[in-house]
Amino acid sequence: SKMLSLRTLLFCGGRNVGKGLQSNNKSPHLRQWLVKRGQSTITAEVGAPTARAACAVPNAASNRIVGRWLLGCSGLVVGAVVLGGVTRLTESGLSMVDWHLVREMRPPRTPEEWEAEFAKYQQFPEFKIMNHNMTLPEFKFIFYMEWGHRMWGRLVGLAYILPTVYFWKKGYFTRSLKGRVVGLCGFVFFQGLLGWYMVKSGLEEKPESHDVPRVSQYRLSAHLGSALLLYCASLWTGLQLVLPVNKLADTARLTQLRRFAKGTGGLVFLTALSGAFVAGLDAGLVYNSFPKMGERWIPDDLLAFSPTLRNLFENPTTVQFDHRILAVSSLTAITGLYVYSRRVALPRRARVAISLLTAMAYSQVALGIGTLLLYVPTPLAATHQSGSVVLLSLAIWVLAELRKVAK
């Protein structure tokens, strides 16, 4: 206020001097300069707070930057999920029998190092029971599959942690966003530990078991489920920061559509998670027929295990049956969502999202049926697993388009 008063005094003084010079009619150029100087000084002082406010962070521009970063991170998580699925389908996940954060980043290079790594693998059940005729070149293939998956995981971790430090120092995060980002970074670390915990289950000697060595389907589902949660949280937060909120009339039909969309998204997530149990038990290799399972709608061995609850997670027949039911339920729910959305006034972007979700749902079911009938060929099975992530992504996009304006 003192500075403003001083500038005003200078301006007034300039005007008085100008009047004096005008009466003498001797220095018109000096008079004009003093008047303009006073006006520009006051304008600059008044406009300064506005300029400072526009440059404050976080703002719309910084939110877009953070949002795009999170969308990029979610894309890297998709890559990890797809690569993990291919690693599982090629039975490569147990080729690396130990875990080191930094040391294993350098793969074997010399023939001696490869022989030593192969010798370590030969000490574990997968080689003894399934791969006792494996050659060194064959081992190199499965080793590089698992090594690539682990290195991709480290890339995901760096993509989350390093920009988080930078944006935090820049002040790009709001208070609520700080909590979310810290949670995401912690979840990445947890995901890495969970992956090794899963692999350990397939390296253990199990004399009482006559089954082929494989990782625990419970740990595999937890590993995939945590990856999907990380992906959903990153994608949802990124879309919130990047996509402008649609100004929708808050009607009863719109409220019902929002609830319908949330329930459908949850069902899609549950269906994707049940696919992990199918993969963990190789349940896609039983009853390779559709729509019936063999000659029956409900197979005889659906509840063969005791107690009954075990069938839901350990009986391949039951696991496949559940996955079928969930898939058909998801398709039915998405179709219903599409039909109901036609009765609600929605912006073009929301309609496109719902239409793409519906089209992808039918494509995903077709991929699943094809994978089953063809006895799970690796390329088709990997496409089906990737399709589940695409379907989940579209469900999240729909929810982002239908979200309420924050009050």
Coordinates of C-alpha atoms in Angstrom, one line a residue:
S1 CA 0.0 0.0 0.0
K2 CA 2.9 2.3 0.7
M3 CA 4.4 1.6 -2.7
L4 CA 1.1 2.3 -4.4
S5 CA 0.7 5.6 -2.5
L6 CA 4.2 6.6 -3.6
R7 CA 3.4 5.8 -7.2
T8 CA 0.1 7.7 -7.0
L9 CA 2.0 10.7 -5.6
L10 CA 4.5 10.5 -8.4
F11 CA 1.7 10.3 -10.9
C12 CA -0.1 13.3 -9.3
G13 CA 3.1 15.2 -9.2
G14 CA 3.7 14.4 -12.8
R15 CA 0.3 15.7 -13.7
N16 CA 0.9 19.0 -11.8
V17 CA 4.3 19.4 -13.4
G18 CA 2.6 18.8 -16.7
K19 CA 0.0 21.5 -16.0
G20 CA 2.8 23.9 -15.1
L21 CA 4.7 23.1 -18.3
Q22 CA 1.5 23.4 -20.3
S23 CA 0.9 26.9 -19.0
N24 CA 4.4 27.9 -19.9
N25 CA 4.0 26.0 -23.3
K26 CA 7.7 25.3 -23.4
S27 CA 8.3 21.5 -22.9
P28 CA 5.5 19.4 -24.4
H29 CA 7.6 16.3 -24.7
L30 CA 8.7 16.3 -21.1
R31 CA 5.1 16.8 -20.0
Q32 CA 3.8 13.8 -22.0
W33 CA 6.6 11.6 -20.7
L34 CA 5.7 12.3 -17.1
V35 CA 2.1 11.6 -17.6
K36 CA 2.7 8.3 -19.4
R37 CA 5.3 7.3 -16.8
G38 CA 2.8 7.7 -13.9
Q39 CA 0.0 5.8 -15.7
S40 CA 2.3 2.8 -16.7
T41 CA 3.7 2.6 -13.1
I42 CA 0.3 2.3 -11.5
T43 CA -0.9 -0.2 -14.1
A44 CA 2.1 -2.4 -13.5
E45 CA 1.6 -2.3 -9.7
V46 CA -2.1 -3.2 -10.0
G47 CA -1.4 -6.0 -12.5
A48 CA 1.4 -7.7 -10.6
P49 CA -0.7 -9.8 -8.1
T50 CA -2.7 -11.1 -11.1
A51 CA 0.4 -12.2 -12.9
R52 CA 1.8 -13.9 -9.7
A53 CA -1.5 -15.7 -9.2
A54 CA -1.4 -17.1 -12.8
C55 CA 2.0 -18.5 -12.2
A56 CA 1.2 -20.2 -8.9
V57 CA 1.3 -24.0 -8.8
P58 CA -0.5 -26.3 -8.8
N59 CA -2.6 -24.9 -11.6
A60 CA -4.4 -26.2 -14.7
A61 CA -1.1 -26.5 -16.7
S62 CA 0.7 -28.4 -14.0
N63 CA -2.3 -30.7 -13.5
R64 CA -2.2 -31.6 -17.1
I65 CA 1.5 -32.4 -16.9
V66 CA 1.0 -34.7 -13.8
G67 CA -2.1 -36.3 -15.4
R68 CA -0.2 -37.2 -18.6
W69 CA 2.7 -38.6 -16.5
L70 CA 0.2 -40.8 -14.6
L71 CA -1.4 -42.0 -17.9
G72 CA 2.1 -42.8 -19.1
C73 CA 2.8 -44.8 -16.0
S74 CA -0.4 -46.7 -16.3
G75 CA 0.6 -47.6 -19.9
L76 CA 3.9 -49.1 -18.5
V77 CA 1.9 -51.1 -16.0
V78 CA -0.2 -52.5 -18.9
G79 CA 3.1 -53.5 -20.5
A80 CA 4.1 -55.3 -17.3
V81 CA 0.8 -57.2 -17.1
V82 CA 1.0 -58.3 -20.8
L83 CA 4.6 -59.3 -20.5
G84 CA 3.8 -61.2 -17.3
G85 CA 1.0 -63.0 -19.1
V86 CA 3.3 -64.1 -21.9
T87 CA 5.9 -65.2 -19.3
R88 CA 3.3 -67.4 -17.7
L89 CA 2.1 -68.8 -21.0
T90 CA 5.6 -69.7 -22.1
E91 CA 6.3 -71.3 -18.7
S92 CA 9.3 -69.0 -18.2
G93 CA 8.5 -67.6 -14.7
L94 CA 10.6 -70.1 -12.7
S95 CA 13.8 -69.8 -14.8
M96 CA 15.4 -67.2 -12.4
V97 CA 15.7 -69.0 -9.1
D98 CA 16.9 -66.0 -7.0
W99 CA 16.1 -62.3 -6.6
H100 CA 18.5 -59.3 -6.3
L101 CA 17.4 -55.7 -6.9
V102 CA 20.5 -54.6 -8.7
R103 CA 22.8 -57.5 -9.3
E104 CA 20.4 -59.4 -11.5
M105 CA 20.0 -56.4 -13.9
R106 CA 23.1 -57.8 -15.7
P107 CA 22.2 -61.1 -17.3
P108 CA 24.8 -63.8 -17.9
R109 CA 27.2 -63.1 -20.8
T110 CA 30.0 -65.6 -20.9
P111 CA 29.5 -69.4 -21.5
E112 CA 30.7 -70.0 -18.0
E113 CA 28.1 -67.6 -16.5
W114 CA 25.3 -69.3 -18.5
E115 CA 26.4 -72.7 -17.4
A116 CA 26.4 -71.6 -13.8
E117 CA 22.9 -70.1 -14.1
F118 CA 21.6 -73.2 -15.8
A119 CA 23.1 -75.4 -13.1
K120 CA 21.2 -73.4 -10.5
Y121 CA 17.9 -73.9 -12.4
Q122 CA 18.6 -77.7 -12.6
Q123 CA 18.4 -78.0 -8.8
F124 CA 14.7 -77.1 -8.7
P125 CA 11.5 -79.1 -9.3
E126 CA 10.5 -77.6 -12.7
F127 CA 13.7 -78.9 -14.4
K128 CA 13.6 -82.2 -12.5
I129 CA 10.0 -83.0 -13.3
M130 CA 9.2 -81.2 -16.6
N131 CA 12.3 -79.9 -18.3
H132 CA 15.0 -82.5 -17.6
N133 CA 15.7 -82.7 -21.4
M134 CA 16.1 -79.0 -21.7
T135 CA 19.1 -77.6 -23.6
L136 CA 21.1 -74.5 -22.8
P137 CA 19.6 -72.5 -25.8
E138 CA 16.1 -73.4 -24.6
F139 CA 17.0 -72.3 -21.1
K140 CA 18.3 -69.0 -22.4
F141 CA 14.9 -68.3 -24.0
I142 CA 12.8 -68.8 -20.8
F143 CA 15.5 -67.0 -18.8
Y144 CA 15.3 -63.9 -21.0
M145 CA 11.5 -63.9 -20.8
E146 CA 11.6 -63.7 -17.0
W147 CA 14.5 -61.3 -17.0
G148 CA 12.7 -59.0 -19.4
H149 CA 9.6 -59.1 -17.1
R150 CA 11.7 -58.2 -14.1
M151 CA 13.6 -55.4 -15.8
W152 CA 10.3 -53.9 -17.0
G153 CA 9.1 -53.9 -13.4
R154 CA 12.2 -51.9 -12.4
L155 CA 11.4 -49.5 -15.3
V156 CA 7.9 -49.1 -13.9
G157 CA 9.3 -48.3 -10.5
L158 CA 11.7 -45.6 -11.8
A159 CA 8.9 -44.1 -13.9
Y160 CA 6.8 -43.6 -10.7
I161 CA 9.5 -42.6 -8.2
L162 CA 11.8 -40.2 -10.1
P163 CA 9.1 -37.9 -11.5
T164 CA 7.4 -38.0 -8.1
V165 CA 10.5 -36.5 -6.5
Y166 CA 10.8 -33.8 -9.2
F167 CA 7.1 -32.8 -9.2
W168 CA 7.1 -32.7 -5.4
K169 CA 10.0 -30.3 -5.4
K170 CA 8.2 -28.2 -8.0
G171 CA 5.1 -28.0 -5.9
Y172 CA 2.9 -29.6 -8.6
F173 CA 1.0 -31.8 -6.1
T174 CA -2.1 -30.7 -4.1
R175 CA -2.4 -32.1 -0.5
S176 CA -4.7 -34.9 -1.6
L177 CA -2.6 -35.7 -4.7
K178 CA 0.5 -36.1 -2.5
G179 CA -1.2 -38.9 -0.6
R180 CA -2.3 -40.6 -3.7
V181 CA 1.2 -40.5 -5.3
V182 CA 2.9 -41.7 -2.2
G183 CA 0.4 -44.6 -2.1
L184 CA 1.1 -45.4 -5.8
C185 CA 4.9 -45.5 -5.3
G186 CA 4.5 -47.7 -2.2
F187 CA 2.3 -50.0 -4.2
V188 CA 4.9 -50.4 -6.9
F189 CA 7.4 -51.5 -4.3
F190 CA 4.9 -53.9 -2.7
Q191 CA 4.2 -55.3 -6.2
G192 CA 7.8 -56.2 -6.7
L193 CA 8.0 -58.1 -3.4
L194 CA 4.8 -59.9 -4.1
G195 CA 6.1 -61.0 -7.5
W196 CA 9.1 -62.7 -5.8
Y197 CA 6.8 -64.2 -3.1
M198 CA 4.8 -65.7 -6.0
V199 CA 7.9 -67.1 -7.7
K200 CA 9.1 -68.7 -4.5
S201 CA 5.9 -70.8 -4.3
G202 CA 6.9 -72.5 -7.6
L203 CA 10.5 -73.3 -6.5
E204 CA 9.5 -75.2 -3.3
E205 CA 9.9 -79.0 -3.2
K206 CA 6.4 -80.6 -2.7
P207 CA 6.9 -84.4 -2.3
E208 CA 3.3 -85.0 -1.5
S209 CA 2.1 -83.4 -4.8
H210 CA 1.9 -85.2 -8.1
D211 CA 1.1 -82.1 -10.0
V212 CA 3.5 -80.2 -12.3
P213 CA 5.5 -77.5 -10.6
R214 CA 3.7 -74.1 -10.8
V215 CA 3.3 -71.0 -8.7
S216 CA 0.5 -70.8 -6.2
Q217 CA -2.7 -69.6 -7.9
Y218 CA -3.5 -67.6 -4.8
R219 CA -0.2 -65.7 -5.1
L220 CA -0.6 -65.3 -8.8
S221 CA -4.0 -63.8 -8.4
A222 CA -2.7 -61.5 -5.7
H223 CA 0.2 -60.4 -8.0
L224 CA -2.1 -59.7 -10.9
G225 CA -4.8 -58.1 -8.7
S226 CA -2.3 -55.7 -7.2
A227 CA -1.0 -54.8 -10.6
L228 CA -4.6 -54.1 -11.8
L229 CA -5.3 -52.0 -8.8
L230 CA -2.1 -50.0 -9.4
Y231 CA -3.2 -49.6 -13.0
C232 CA -6.7 -48.5 -12.2
A233 CA -5.6 -46.0 -9.6
S234 CA -3.1 -44.5 -11.9
L235 CA -5.5 -44.3 -14.9
W236 CA -8.3 -42.9 -12.8
T237 CA -6.2 -40.2 -11.3
G238 CA -4.6 -39.3 -14.6
L239 CA -8.0 -39.0 -16.3
Q240 CA -9.3 -36.9 -13.5
L241 CA -6.5 -34.4 -14.1
V242 CA -6.6 -34.4 -17.9
L243 CA -10.3 -34.8 -18.8
P244 CA -12.5 -31.8 -18.1
V245 CA -15.6 -32.7 -16.1
N246 CA -18.8 -32.9 -18.1
K247 CA -21.5 -30.6 -16.9
L248 CA -24.4 -33.0 -16.7
A249 CA -27.9 -32.3 -15.5
D250 CA -28.2 -34.2 -12.2
T251 CA -31.3 -36.3 -13.0
A252 CA -32.5 -39.6 -11.5
R253 CA -31.7 -41.5 -14.7
L254 CA -28.1 -40.1 -14.6
T255 CA -27.7 -41.2 -11.0
Q256 CA -28.9 -44.6 -11.8
L257 CA -26.5 -44.8 -14.8
R258 CA -23.6 -43.9 -12.6
R259 CA -24.5 -46.7 -10.2
F260 CA -24.9 -49.1 -13.1
A261 CA -21.5 -48.1 -14.5
K262 CA -19.8 -48.6 -11.1
G263 CA -21.3 -52.0 -10.7
T264 CA -20.3 -53.0 -14.2
G265 CA -16.7 -51.8 -13.7
G266 CA -16.5 -53.9 -10.5
L267 CA -17.8 -56.9 -12.4
V268 CA -15.2 -56.4 -15.2
F269 CA -12.4 -56.2 -12.6
L270 CA -13.6 -59.4 -10.8
T271 CA -13.8 -61.3 -14.2
A272 CA -10.2 -60.2 -15.0
L273 CA -9.0 -61.4 -11.5
S274 CA -10.7 -64.8 -12.0
G275 CA -8.7 -65.2 -15.1
A276 CA -5.6 -65.3 -12.9
F277 CA -7.0 -68.5 -11.2
V278 CA -7.7 -69.9 -14.7
A279 CA -4.0 -69.3 -15.7
G280 CA -2.6 -70.5 -12.3
L281 CA -4.4 -73.8 -12.6
D282 CA -4.2 -74.2 -16.4
A283 CA -8.0 -74.4 -16.2
G284 CA -8.2 -73.4 -19.9
L285 CA -7.1 -76.9 -20.8
V286 CA -10.1 -78.7 -19.4
Y287 CA -13.5 -78.8 -21.1
N288 CA -12.5 -77.2 -24.4
S289 CA -16.0 -76.8 -25.7
F290 CA -18.6 -74.0 -25.6
P291 CA -21.3 -73.2 -24.6
K292 CA -21.5 -76.6 -22.8
M293 CA -18.7 -78.1 -20.7
G294 CA -18.3 -81.5 -22.4
E295 CA -21.8 -82.9 -22.9
R296 CA -23.4 -81.1 -19.9
W297 CA -24.2 -77.5 -18.9
I298 CA -23.0 -78.2 -15.4
P299 CA -20.1 -80.8 -15.3
D300 CA -20.2 -83.7 -12.9
D301 CA -16.9 -82.7 -11.2
L302 CA -17.9 -79.2 -10.4
L303 CA -17.8 -79.8 -6.6
A304 CA -15.4 -82.7 -6.5
F305 CA -13.2 -81.3 -3.8
S306 CA -13.9 -81.3 -0.1
P307 CA -14.6 -79.0 1.7
T308 CA -16.8 -77.4 -1.0
L309 CA -15.2 -73.9 -0.7
R310 CA -11.9 -75.3 -2.0
N311 CA -13.5 -75.9 -5.4
L312 CA -13.8 -72.2 -6.0
F313 CA -10.0 -71.7 -6.0
E314 CA -8.4 -75.1 -6.5
N315 CA -10.7 -77.2 -8.8
P316 CA -9.8 -76.3 -12.4
T317 CA -13.3 -77.3 -13.6
T318 CA -15.0 -75.0 -11.1
V319 CA -12.5 -72.1 -11.8
Q320 CA -13.3 -72.3 -15.5
F321 CA -17.0 -72.5 -14.8
D322 CA -16.9 -69.4 -12.6
H323 CA -14.9 -67.5 -15.2
R324 CA -17.5 -68.4 -17.9
I325 CA -20.3 -67.2 -15.6
L326 CA -18.5 -63.9 -14.8
A327 CA -17.7 -63.3 -18.4
V328 CA -21.3 -63.8 -19.5
S329 CA -22.5 -61.6 -16.6
S330 CA -20.0 -58.8 -17.6
L331 CA -21.2 -58.9 -21.2
T332 CA -24.8 -58.8 -20.1
A333 CA -24.2 -55.9 -17.7
I334 CA -22.3 -53.9 -20.4
T335 CA -25.0 -54.5 -22.9
G336 CA -27.6 -53.3 -20.4
L337 CA -25.5 -50.2 -19.7
Y338 CA -25.3 -49.4 -23.4
V339 CA -29.1 -49.8 -23.8
Y340 CA -29.9 -47.7 -20.7
S341 CA -27.4 -45.0 -21.7
R342 CA -29.5 -44.3 -24.8
R343 CA -32.2 -43.0 -22.6
V344 CA -30.0 -40.4 -20.9
A345 CA -28.8 -37.1 -22.4
L346 CA -25.0 -37.5 -22.5
P347 CA -22.2 -35.6 -24.2
R348 CA -20.6 -37.1 -27.3
R349 CA -17.4 -38.2 -25.5
A350 CA -19.3 -40.2 -22.9
R351 CA -21.4 -41.9 -25.6
V352 CA -18.2 -42.9 -27.5
A353 CA -16.7 -44.4 -24.3
I354 CA -19.8 -46.5 -23.7
S355 CA -20.0 -47.6 -27.3
L356 CA -16.3 -48.7 -27.3
L357 CA -16.8 -50.5 -24.0
T358 CA -19.7 -52.5 -25.5
A359 CA -17.8 -53.4 -28.7
M360 CA -14.7 -54.5 -26.7
A361 CA -16.8 -56.6 -24.4
Y362 CA -18.1 -58.7 -27.4
S363 CA -14.6 -58.9 -28.9
Q364 CA -13.2 -60.1 -25.5
V365 CA -15.8 -62.8 -25.2
A366 CA -15.1 -64.0 -28.7
L367 CA -11.4 -64.1 -28.0
G368 CA -12.1 -66.1 -24.8
I369 CA -14.2 -68.7 -26.7
G370 CA -11.6 -69.0 -29.4
T371 CA -8.8 -69.5 -26.9
L372 CA -10.8 -72.2 -25.2
L373 CA -11.8 -74.1 -28.4
L374 CA -8.2 -74.0 -29.8
Y375 CA -6.7 -75.4 -26.6
V376 CA -5.0 -72.1 -25.5
P377 CA -2.5 -71.2 -28.2
T378 CA 0.0 -68.7 -26.8
P379 CA -0.6 -65.8 -29.2
L380 CA -4.4 -66.0 -28.8
A381 CA -4.3 -66.5 -25.1
A382 CA -1.9 -63.5 -24.7
T383 CA -4.3 -61.4 -26.8
H384 CA -7.2 -62.5 -24.6
Q385 CA -5.3 -61.5 -21.4
S386 CA -4.4 -58.1 -22.9
G387 CA -8.0 -57.6 -23.9
S388 CA -9.1 -57.9 -20.3
V389 CA -6.9 -54.8 -19.5
V390 CA -8.4 -52.9 -22.5
L391 CA -11.9 -53.7 -21.3
L392 CA -11.1 -52.6 -17.8
S393 CA -9.5 -49.3 -19.2
L394 CA -12.7 -48.5 -21.1
A395 CA -14.8 -49.1 -18.0
I396 CA -12.7 -46.6 -16.1
W397 CA -13.0 -44.1 -19.0
V398 CA -16.7 -44.4 -18.8
L399 CA -16.7 -43.7 -15.1
A400 CA -14.4 -40.7 -15.6
E401 CA -16.8 -39.3 -18.1
L402 CA -19.8 -39.8 -15.8
R403 CA -18.2 -38.4 -12.7
K404 CA -19.7 -35.6 -10.7
V405 CA -18.4 -32.0 -10.6
A406 CA -16.4 -31.6 -7.4
K407 CA -18.0 -29.2 -5.0

